[in-house]
Every structure is written in structure tokens, then in C-alpha cells.
Amino acid sequence: MVVTPDAILKQAAEQQVEFVSLQYTDIVGMVKNVTIPISELPDCLDHGVWFDGSSLEGFARVAESDMYLAPDLDTFAVIPWDAAAGFTTARMICDVRTPDGKSFAGDPRYALRRALDAARRMGMTFLVGPEVEFFLFRSGDDGRPALIPHDAAGYFDATTDAATHIRRRMVRALAAFGIDVEATHHEGALGQHEIDLRHTHGLRAADHLVTTRATLKAIAQQHNLYATFMPKPIGGVNGNGLHMHLSLADAESGMNLFFNGDDSYGLSKLARHFVAGLLAHARGMIAVLAPLVNSYKRLVPGFEAPVYLIWGRTNRAQLVRVPRISAARPQSARVELRCPDPSCNPYLALAVILCAGLDGIRRELPLPPPVEEDLFQVDLRARQFDVLPATLGVALEELQRDEVVTEALGPHILERFVEARTREWEEYSRFISQWELDRYLPVY
Ligand code: MG
């Protein structure tokens, strides 16, 4: 169903909306917003809203400062937690345009649209189902997050899981935004949780992810808790992943193109090339999928996060896992990419993932044999697997060498992304940590 401006105005009046928050995402994945009173909404739906883009780090240069926000009508939704403060506020996610009405090269949503268009030209739709992991920490006396897990439960625990009700409130709030949740459960570490979103097409999945992060933080706050998507907040236990379940469907018929019942893994030739593309570009795209200094502390052996550039069904250290599906449900054939973490910019992440997979399809890249858990140690000794970069510094170098990934971002975003992250990496490299002092000062 196509949503019209009139339908939105009618809905806004019915729900007594007073303010509309116009949202977009900057290059590093932060949600930004401009709020307009409801009286401005008709104009905004007609022409968009002007804003000064130069105030945003990494977004626009002074010369390109005047931009406008063009709201995506499908994303109109009342923000459920604002009502508690006595306001009815709706939000709309926007595309960023230049004064002459063109898509802005620095808009991450546009980078994803370009990748989705490339798939469409090949007759395919990109479907994504994300698994969002996060920690709930208590807030300290000063109101800042403390590193104290909210509960003492473990993987799938029910009885000791104090957050069951909080997660249900989160699911309810997500539903208000039209985000369908497939499942939610406690994750492996203390205070760690997971919410699995139902698969949807790529652009909507990215929209859902930015909304999900904001929603979970808001609901946690209502319970005096702090929800964090930091990739590895606590050393020695699992970190937060953002596993992406990926598939391609025929753009006309909607038929899943990844399924082949005759294949031992249930994968079509196309799916195998797609996975080969993911493996081939993993080193090049990891800086986008795991963009923080801290992300690389998650990507180490022993914590169910991937390290090796391998694929299979059972090994949690694999980069790509192929979930088992029942033969009766070929539509659910998919592959799970395990390296992204929830600190990424979802638009840029899905853009580079899709372009990597499409490159595998275009070049018909061969997929190496799978590696399963029971063979893992043997294989590790017998052959050296390629690994993901161990630091953000190396990842940024690899990114700049990968033509498919750099093209997916486009020169504007690439330059600013690399600039922002390199600055962070250099700052970290100059920092002397407590670990170094404890370890070296008494000895040397
Ligand atoms: Mg999980």
C-alpha cells in the first residue's frame, strides 16, 4: 500500500501529534534530527525541510551546507515513549537532498539505495533479518552507565532473567514502529540480551536497526538501566554481535533465490557465489561492519565471534553460517554473516555487504569447502585460514584497498569515514593503558 501525504496528515490529526522529528543518520551511524511543530508538516510533506548540514561532523563541507530532508512517508510513526513526557511526537526517517533536489552523496541511506538498485537491475531484492545483541547495565549514582550487569542469568535462562518484562516492553515499543520481532532471549553473558528482527527488505531493515537502537535505549532508561551496543564492554566474556541473515529474492515473483534442495547445504549456485563474495571482501568491509577500536576486541577466538574467513553450519567462529532450514520452507533459505557488530552504521553496513555478495555473483567466485566444528582444530593445523584484521588500523588500510567496498561507499563517504575513524585509531594508539603500566613498569 502506498502511503500518501493526505493519509499522514489524517493519521497525525487522529493521533493528536504535536511535533514531528525528522531523522537521518550521519556517516558514523548517529541518528540526527530536526523537530518541526505539526503546523509545518503539510509544507514539509510537499517540499521537505531545509537544514544546515555544515554543523554535522563528517557530513558536509561549508560549501555544501544547505541540504534538505525529504521524509520517507512509509516511516511515519508516533514515538511511544514520548507520550510519557506529555507530548505526542511522531518521527519520519528522511533522505538527504542537495538544493537542486539530487540525492546527497554523503547520505548513508543513499549509499544503500544505490546498492539495492544494483541488485534490482540484476532482477533481485535483498532481504535482511538482523539479530541485535546488547547489554543492560545498571546506572551509577552519578546517572552514568556503570559496568554492573543488570542480572546474573545466562543463555536462554528464564528463571533468573530479571529482564524478561523489560524485553517484552521493548518488543511492544518496536511494534509501535511497525518492527516485527521474531524472538527475544537472554544471551550468553551476564546482563546480555538479544532481539531478533523479522527479515524485511534492505532499506527497511537498516531503518529498523537505527530505530531499534534508540528504542532499546529509551525503554532501558525508563527502568533506570543503560542499554549498550558497545561491541565488547567487558573483557573475558562474549561481546555484542549484529548477525545479519541475508538472502536474495526474485524481484518479480518474490521467490527465494538462495534455495536448492539438491545441494548438501541447501544453497543455490547463486547463494554460493554470494557467500564467496562475502568471504572475498570480508577484510575490505570489516572497518564498516565493525567500526570501533573496541570492535576488534570482540573479534577474537573463544567468544562465539568470528575470526577466520571460513563458512559452514555449526562453527560459531565462522564468518558465515548457513542455518538449517526445513525442506518445506525453501523461502527461509539464507546465510548468516556473523562479523558485524551493533555499533555500525546499518545503512553503510548493508550497502557494502550487498555489493560484496553481488560481486561474488557477477564474477562467479568459487566457494571454498565448508569447515565444520569437529574438523576445525584439525583444519586449523593442516591449513592456515585467512583471518579478519586484528585492529581497526589494519581494517582501515584494507578498506582503502578494496575497490568493491570503496565504490559501494562512494568517494564522499569513504573520505570522511576513513578520516573520522583514522583519527580515532591514532588517538587510541597514543593512549597508554593501565594494562601496559601494570605489566611493564614493574619489569622494565
Ligand atoms: Mg546471539
Coordinates of C-alpha atoms and ligand atoms in Angstrom, one line a residue:
M1 CA 0.0 0.0 0.0
V2 CA 1.4 3.4 -1.0
V3 CA 1.2 6.0 1.9
T4 CA 0.0 9.4 0.7
P5 CA 0.7 12.8 2.3
D6 CA -3.0 13.1 3.0
A7 CA -3.1 9.8 4.8
I8 CA -0.2 11.0 7.0
L9 CA -1.9 14.3 7.8
K10 CA -5.1 12.4 8.7
Q11 CA -3.2 10.0 10.9
A12 CA -1.3 12.8 12.6
A13 CA -4.6 14.6 13.4
E14 CA -6.3 11.5 14.7
Q15 CA -3.3 10.7 17.0
Q16 CA -3.1 14.4 18.0
V17 CA 0.5 14.6 17.0
E18 CA 2.1 17.9 18.1
F19 CA 5.7 17.5 16.9
V20 CA 7.4 15.6 14.1
S21 CA 11.0 14.6 14.5
L22 CA 12.7 14.4 11.1
Q23 CA 15.5 11.9 11.4
Y24 CA 18.6 11.0 9.3
T25 CA 21.8 9.2 10.1
D26 CA 25.3 10.6 9.8
I27 CA 28.3 8.8 8.4
V28 CA 29.3 7.2 11.7
G29 CA 25.7 6.0 12.3
M30 CA 24.4 8.5 14.8
V31 CA 20.8 9.5 14.4
K32 CA 20.3 13.2 14.0
N33 CA 17.0 15.0 14.0
V34 CA 15.3 18.3 13.2
T35 CA 11.9 18.8 15.0
I36 CA 9.1 20.7 13.5
P37 CA 5.7 21.6 15.0
I38 CA 2.7 19.9 13.4
S39 CA 1.7 23.1 11.7
E40 CA 4.8 22.7 9.5
L41 CA 4.0 19.2 8.5
P42 CA 2.0 19.9 5.3
D43 CA 4.7 22.1 3.9
C44 CA 7.3 19.5 4.9
L45 CA 5.5 16.7 3.1
D46 CA 5.3 19.0 0.0
H47 CA 8.9 20.3 -0.2
G48 CA 10.9 18.7 2.6
V49 CA 12.7 20.8 5.3
W50 CA 15.9 22.8 4.9
F51 CA 18.7 22.4 7.4
D52 CA 22.3 23.4 7.7
G53 CA 24.4 20.4 7.0
S54 CA 27.7 22.0 7.8
S55 CA 27.1 21.7 11.5
L56 CA 27.4 17.9 11.3
E57 CA 30.8 16.3 11.7
G58 CA 31.8 14.3 8.7
F59 CA 28.6 15.1 6.8
A60 CA 29.0 18.2 4.6
R61 CA 31.5 20.9 4.0
V62 CA 30.6 24.6 4.4
A63 CA 30.2 24.9 0.6
E64 CA 27.5 22.2 0.7
S65 CA 25.9 23.3 3.8
D66 CA 22.3 23.8 2.7
M67 CA 20.6 20.5 2.4
Y68 CA 17.1 19.4 2.7
L69 CA 15.4 16.5 4.4
A70 CA 12.8 14.6 2.3
P71 CA 10.7 12.4 4.6
D72 CA 10.1 8.8 3.6
L73 CA 6.3 8.6 4.1
D74 CA 6.4 4.9 5.0
T75 CA 8.3 5.7 8.1
F76 CA 5.7 7.9 9.9
A77 CA 5.2 6.6 13.4
V78 CA 4.3 8.0 16.8
I79 CA 7.2 7.7 19.2
P80 CA 5.8 5.6 22.0
W81 CA 7.9 6.8 24.9
D82 CA 7.4 10.5 24.3
A83 CA 3.8 10.3 25.4
A84 CA 5.0 9.7 29.0
A85 CA 6.5 13.2 28.9
G86 CA 3.2 14.7 27.9
F87 CA 4.0 15.2 24.2
T88 CA 2.8 13.3 21.2
T89 CA 5.7 13.2 18.8
A90 CA 5.9 11.3 15.5
R91 CA 9.1 10.6 13.7
M92 CA 9.9 10.2 10.0
I93 CA 13.1 8.9 8.5
C94 CA 14.4 11.2 5.7
D95 CA 16.5 11.1 2.6
V96 CA 19.0 14.0 2.5
R97 CA 18.9 16.0 -0.8
T98 CA 21.0 18.8 -2.2
P99 CA 19.4 22.2 -3.1
D100 CA 18.9 21.1 -6.7
G101 CA 16.9 18.1 -5.4
K102 CA 19.5 15.4 -6.0
S103 CA 20.3 12.7 -3.6
F104 CA 23.2 13.8 -1.4
A105 CA 26.4 11.8 -1.9
G106 CA 27.1 11.9 1.9
D107 CA 23.8 10.4 2.9
P108 CA 24.3 6.8 4.1
R109 CA 20.7 5.9 3.1
Y110 CA 21.6 6.9 -0.4
A111 CA 24.6 4.6 -0.5
L112 CA 22.3 1.7 0.5
R113 CA 19.7 2.8 -2.1
R114 CA 22.4 2.6 -4.8
A115 CA 23.4 -0.9 -3.8
L116 CA 19.8 -2.0 -3.7
D117 CA 19.3 -0.5 -7.2
A118 CA 22.3 -2.5 -8.4
A119 CA 20.6 -5.7 -7.1
R120 CA 17.3 -4.7 -8.7
R121 CA 19.0 -4.2 -12.1
M122 CA 20.1 -7.8 -11.7
G123 CA 16.4 -8.7 -11.1
M124 CA 16.8 -9.2 -7.3
T125 CA 15.6 -7.9 -4.0
F126 CA 17.8 -8.0 -0.9
L127 CA 16.3 -9.4 2.3
V128 CA 17.8 -8.9 5.7
G129 CA 17.0 -10.3 9.2
P130 CA 19.2 -8.8 11.9
E131 CA 19.9 -10.3 15.4
V132 CA 20.6 -7.4 17.8
E133 CA 22.7 -8.2 20.9
F134 CA 23.1 -5.7 23.7
F135 CA 23.9 -5.4 27.4
L136 CA 21.7 -4.0 30.1
F137 CA 23.8 -2.3 32.8
R138 CA 22.8 -0.5 35.9
S139 CA 23.2 3.2 36.1
G140 CA 25.8 4.5 38.6
D141 CA 25.0 7.1 41.3
D142 CA 26.0 9.9 39.0
G143 CA 23.5 8.7 36.4
R144 CA 26.2 7.5 34.1
P145 CA 26.3 3.8 33.0
A146 CA 28.1 1.6 35.4
L147 CA 29.7 -1.7 34.3
I148 CA 27.4 -3.7 36.5
P149 CA 25.2 -6.2 34.6
H150 CA 21.6 -5.9 35.4
D151 CA 21.1 -9.6 36.1
A152 CA 23.0 -12.9 36.7
A153 CA 21.4 -15.0 34.0
G154 CA 22.9 -16.9 31.1
Y155 CA 22.0 -18.1 27.6
F156 CA 18.2 -18.6 27.2
D157 CA 17.7 -18.6 31.0
A158 CA 14.2 -17.9 32.1
T159 CA 14.0 -18.2 35.9
T160 CA 16.9 -15.8 36.9
D161 CA 16.2 -13.5 34.0
A162 CA 15.1 -10.2 35.6
A163 CA 14.8 -8.5 32.2
T164 CA 12.0 -10.6 30.8
H165 CA 9.5 -7.9 31.3
I166 CA 11.8 -5.2 30.1
R167 CA 12.4 -7.1 26.9
R168 CA 8.7 -7.5 26.4
R169 CA 8.2 -3.8 26.8
M170 CA 11.0 -3.3 24.2
V171 CA 9.2 -5.6 21.8
R172 CA 5.9 -3.7 22.3
A173 CA 7.6 -0.4 21.6
L174 CA 9.2 -1.8 18.5
A175 CA 5.8 -3.0 17.3
A176 CA 4.6 0.6 17.6
F177 CA 7.1 1.5 14.9
G178 CA 6.0 -1.4 12.7
I179 CA 9.0 -3.5 13.6
D180 CA 8.2 -7.2 13.8
V181 CA 10.2 -9.2 16.3
E182 CA 10.7 -12.9 15.8
A183 CA 12.2 -13.8 19.1
T184 CA 13.9 -12.4 22.1
H185 CA 16.1 -14.1 24.7
H186 CA 18.8 -13.8 27.2
E187 CA 22.3 -14.0 25.7
G188 CA 25.4 -15.7 26.9
A189 CA 27.0 -13.1 29.2
L190 CA 25.5 -11.6 32.4
G191 CA 23.1 -8.8 31.6
Q192 CA 23.3 -9.6 27.8
H193 CA 20.2 -9.9 25.6
E194 CA 19.2 -10.5 22.1
I195 CA 16.2 -9.3 20.0
D196 CA 15.8 -10.9 16.5
L197 CA 14.0 -8.8 13.9
R198 CA 11.9 -10.4 11.2
H199 CA 13.5 -10.2 7.8
T200 CA 12.5 -7.4 5.5
H201 CA 13.9 -5.6 2.5
G202 CA 17.3 -4.0 2.9
L203 CA 16.4 -0.3 3.3
R204 CA 13.7 -1.1 5.8
A205 CA 16.0 -3.4 7.8
A206 CA 18.5 -0.5 8.1
D207 CA 15.7 1.9 9.2
H208 CA 14.6 -0.7 11.7
L209 CA 18.1 -1.0 13.1
V210 CA 18.5 2.7 13.9
T211 CA 15.1 2.7 15.4
T212 CA 15.7 -0.4 17.4
R213 CA 18.9 1.1 19.0
A214 CA 17.0 4.2 20.0
T215 CA 14.0 2.2 21.3
L216 CA 16.0 -0.2 23.4
K217 CA 18.0 2.7 25.0
A218 CA 14.8 4.6 25.7
I219 CA 13.0 1.6 27.3
A220 CA 16.1 0.7 29.4
Q221 CA 16.2 4.3 30.6
Q222 CA 12.6 4.0 31.8
H223 CA 13.9 1.2 34.1
N224 CA 16.9 3.2 35.2
L225 CA 19.1 0.9 33.1
Y226 CA 21.6 1.6 30.4
A227 CA 21.3 -0.4 27.1
T228 CA 24.6 -0.6 25.3
F229 CA 25.6 -1.8 21.9
M230 CA 29.3 -1.3 22.6
P231 CA 30.9 -4.3 20.9
K232 CA 33.0 -5.6 23.9
P233 CA 32.1 -3.8 27.1
I234 CA 33.6 -6.5 29.4
G235 CA 36.8 -8.4 28.8
G236 CA 36.7 -12.2 29.1
V237 CA 33.0 -12.7 28.2
N238 CA 31.1 -12.5 24.9
G239 CA 30.7 -9.2 23.2
N240 CA 27.7 -7.8 21.2
G241 CA 27.3 -9.0 17.7
L242 CA 24.8 -7.9 15.0
H243 CA 24.5 -11.1 13.0
M244 CA 22.8 -10.5 9.6
H245 CA 20.6 -13.1 8.0
L246 CA 20.8 -12.5 4.3
S247 CA 19.1 -13.7 1.1
L248 CA 18.1 -12.5 -2.4
A249 CA 14.7 -12.9 -3.9
D250 CA 13.5 -12.7 -7.4
A251 CA 12.3 -9.1 -7.8
E252 CA 9.2 -10.1 -9.8
S253 CA 8.0 -13.3 -8.1
G254 CA 9.5 -12.8 -4.7
M255 CA 10.8 -16.4 -4.9
N256 CA 13.9 -17.1 -2.7
L257 CA 17.0 -17.4 -5.0
F258 CA 19.3 -18.9 -2.3
F259 CA 17.5 -22.3 -2.1
N260 CA 18.5 -25.5 -3.8
G261 CA 17.1 -28.7 -2.3
D262 CA 19.7 -30.9 -4.1
D263 CA 22.7 -29.1 -2.5
S264 CA 24.1 -30.6 0.7
Y265 CA 23.8 -27.1 2.4
G266 CA 20.5 -26.3 0.6
L267 CA 22.3 -23.5 -1.2
S268 CA 21.8 -22.5 -4.8
K269 CA 24.7 -21.7 -7.1
L270 CA 23.8 -18.0 -6.8
A271 CA 23.9 -18.2 -2.9
R272 CA 27.3 -19.9 -3.1
H273 CA 28.8 -17.1 -5.2
F274 CA 27.2 -14.6 -2.9
V275 CA 28.9 -16.2 0.1
A276 CA 32.2 -16.4 -1.8
G277 CA 31.8 -12.6 -2.4
L278 CA 31.3 -12.0 1.4
L279 CA 34.5 -14.1 2.1
A280 CA 36.5 -12.3 -0.6
H281 CA 35.6 -8.8 0.7
A282 CA 35.5 -9.6 4.4
R283 CA 38.8 -7.9 5.1
G284 CA 37.9 -4.9 3.0
M285 CA 34.5 -4.3 4.5
I286 CA 35.1 -5.1 8.2
A287 CA 36.0 -1.5 9.0
V288 CA 32.5 -0.6 8.0
L289 CA 30.9 -3.6 9.8
A290 CA 32.9 -3.3 13.0
P291 CA 33.9 0.3 13.0
L292 CA 35.3 1.0 16.5
V293 CA 38.7 0.4 18.1
N294 CA 36.7 -1.7 20.6
S295 CA 35.1 -3.8 17.8
Y296 CA 38.4 -5.8 17.3
K297 CA 38.4 -6.9 21.0
R298 CA 35.2 -8.8 20.2
L299 CA 36.7 -10.4 17.0
V300 CA 39.0 -12.8 18.9
P301 CA 38.8 -16.6 19.3
G302 CA 36.8 -18.1 22.1
F303 CA 33.8 -15.9 22.4
E304 CA 31.5 -17.1 19.6
A305 CA 32.6 -14.2 17.4
P306 CA 34.2 -14.8 14.0
V307 CA 37.9 -14.6 13.3
Y308 CA 38.6 -16.9 10.4
L309 CA 37.4 -16.4 6.9
I310 CA 35.5 -19.7 6.7
W311 CA 31.9 -20.8 6.4
G312 CA 29.8 -23.8 7.4
R313 CA 26.8 -24.9 9.5
T314 CA 28.0 -25.5 13.1
N315 CA 31.0 -23.4 13.9
R316 CA 30.3 -20.2 15.8
A317 CA 33.8 -18.9 14.8
Q318 CA 32.8 -18.9 11.2
L319 CA 32.4 -15.7 9.3
V320 CA 29.3 -17.1 7.5
R321 CA 27.0 -19.7 8.9
V322 CA 24.3 -21.5 6.9
P323 CA 21.3 -22.1 9.2
R324 CA 19.5 -25.4 8.7
I325 CA 16.0 -24.9 7.2
S326 CA 13.2 -27.3 6.8
A327 CA 12.7 -28.6 3.2
A328 CA 9.1 -27.5 3.5
R329 CA 10.2 -23.8 3.8
P330 CA 12.5 -23.1 1.0
Q331 CA 11.6 -19.4 1.3
S332 CA 13.6 -19.2 4.5
A333 CA 16.9 -20.2 2.9
R334 CA 19.5 -17.7 4.0
V335 CA 23.1 -17.2 5.1
E336 CA 24.1 -15.6 8.4
L337 CA 27.0 -13.1 8.3
R338 CA 28.4 -13.0 11.9
C339 CA 31.1 -10.3 11.8
P340 CA 29.1 -7.1 12.0
D341 CA 28.6 -5.5 15.4
P342 CA 25.8 -3.2 16.6
S343 CA 28.0 -0.1 16.7
C344 CA 28.0 0.0 12.8
N345 CA 26.1 2.3 10.6
P346 CA 23.4 -0.1 9.3
Y347 CA 22.9 1.7 6.0
L348 CA 26.6 1.6 5.1
A349 CA 27.0 -2.0 6.5
L350 CA 24.2 -3.4 4.4
A351 CA 25.4 -1.4 1.3
V352 CA 28.9 -2.9 1.5
I353 CA 27.6 -6.4 2.4
L354 CA 25.3 -6.4 -0.6
C355 CA 27.9 -5.1 -3.0
A356 CA 30.4 -7.8 -1.8
G357 CA 27.8 -10.5 -2.4
L358 CA 26.8 -9.2 -5.8
D359 CA 30.5 -9.0 -6.8
G360 CA 30.8 -12.7 -5.9
I361 CA 27.7 -13.4 -8.2
R362 CA 29.0 -11.3 -11.1
R363 CA 32.5 -12.8 -11.1
E364 CA 31.1 -16.3 -10.3
L365 CA 33.6 -16.6 -7.4
P366 CA 34.1 -20.2 -6.3
L367 CA 33.2 -21.0 -2.7
P368 CA 35.9 -22.9 -0.8
P369 CA 34.8 -26.1 1.0
P370 CA 33.0 -25.6 4.3
V371 CA 34.7 -26.1 7.7
E372 CA 32.7 -27.7 10.5
E373 CA 33.2 -27.6 14.2
D374 CA 34.5 -31.1 14.5
L375 CA 37.1 -30.6 11.8
F376 CA 38.0 -27.1 12.9
Q377 CA 41.1 -27.9 15.0
V378 CA 42.3 -30.4 12.5
D379 CA 41.9 -27.9 9.7
L380 CA 43.5 -25.2 11.7
R381 CA 46.6 -27.2 12.0
A382 CA 46.5 -28.6 8.4
R383 CA 46.0 -25.3 6.7
Q384 CA 46.2 -21.7 7.6
F385 CA 42.9 -19.9 7.3
D386 CA 42.8 -16.3 6.4
V387 CA 41.7 -14.1 9.3
L388 CA 40.0 -10.8 9.8
P389 CA 42.2 -7.8 10.5
A390 CA 43.2 -7.7 14.2
T391 CA 42.9 -3.9 14.6
L392 CA 40.9 -1.0 13.3
G393 CA 44.1 0.4 11.9
V394 CA 44.7 -2.6 9.7
A395 CA 41.0 -2.7 8.8
L396 CA 41.1 0.9 7.6
E397 CA 44.1 0.1 5.3
E398 CA 42.2 -3.0 3.9
L399 CA 39.1 -0.9 3.3
Q400 CA 41.0 1.6 1.1
R401 CA 42.5 -1.3 -1.0
D402 CA 39.1 -2.9 -1.7
E403 CA 37.6 -1.4 -4.9
V404 CA 34.2 -3.0 -4.5
V405 CA 33.8 -1.7 -0.9
T406 CA 35.1 1.8 -1.7
E407 CA 32.8 2.1 -4.6
A408 CA 29.8 1.0 -2.5
L409 CA 30.5 3.8 -0.1
G410 CA 31.3 6.4 -2.9
P411 CA 34.3 8.9 -2.6
H412 CA 32.4 11.4 -0.4
I413 CA 31.5 8.9 2.4
L414 CA 34.8 7.0 2.0
E415 CA 36.9 10.0 2.6
R416 CA 35.0 11.2 5.6
F417 CA 34.6 7.7 7.1
V418 CA 38.3 7.0 6.8
E419 CA 39.2 10.4 8.2
A420 CA 36.9 10.1 11.3
R421 CA 38.0 6.5 12.1
T422 CA 41.7 7.1 11.5
R423 CA 41.6 10.0 13.9
E424 CA 40.1 7.6 16.5
W425 CA 42.6 4.9 15.8
E426 CA 45.5 7.3 16.1
E427 CA 44.2 8.7 19.3
Y428 CA 43.9 5.2 20.7
S429 CA 47.4 4.3 19.5
R430 CA 48.9 7.2 21.5
F431 CA 47.0 6.2 24.7
I432 CA 48.9 4.3 27.4
S433 CA 46.6 1.9 29.1
Q434 CA 46.6 0.7 32.6
W435 CA 47.3 -2.8 31.3
E436 CA 50.6 -1.6 29.9
L437 CA 51.6 0.2 33.0
D438 CA 50.7 -2.8 35.3
R439 CA 52.6 -5.2 33.0
Y440 CA 55.7 -3.3 32.0
L441 CA 56.5 -0.6 34.6
P442 CA 57.5 -3.1 37.4
V443 CA 59.6 -5.1 35.0
Y444 CA 61.4 -2.7 32.6
Ligands
MG1 MG 23.2 -14.2 19.7

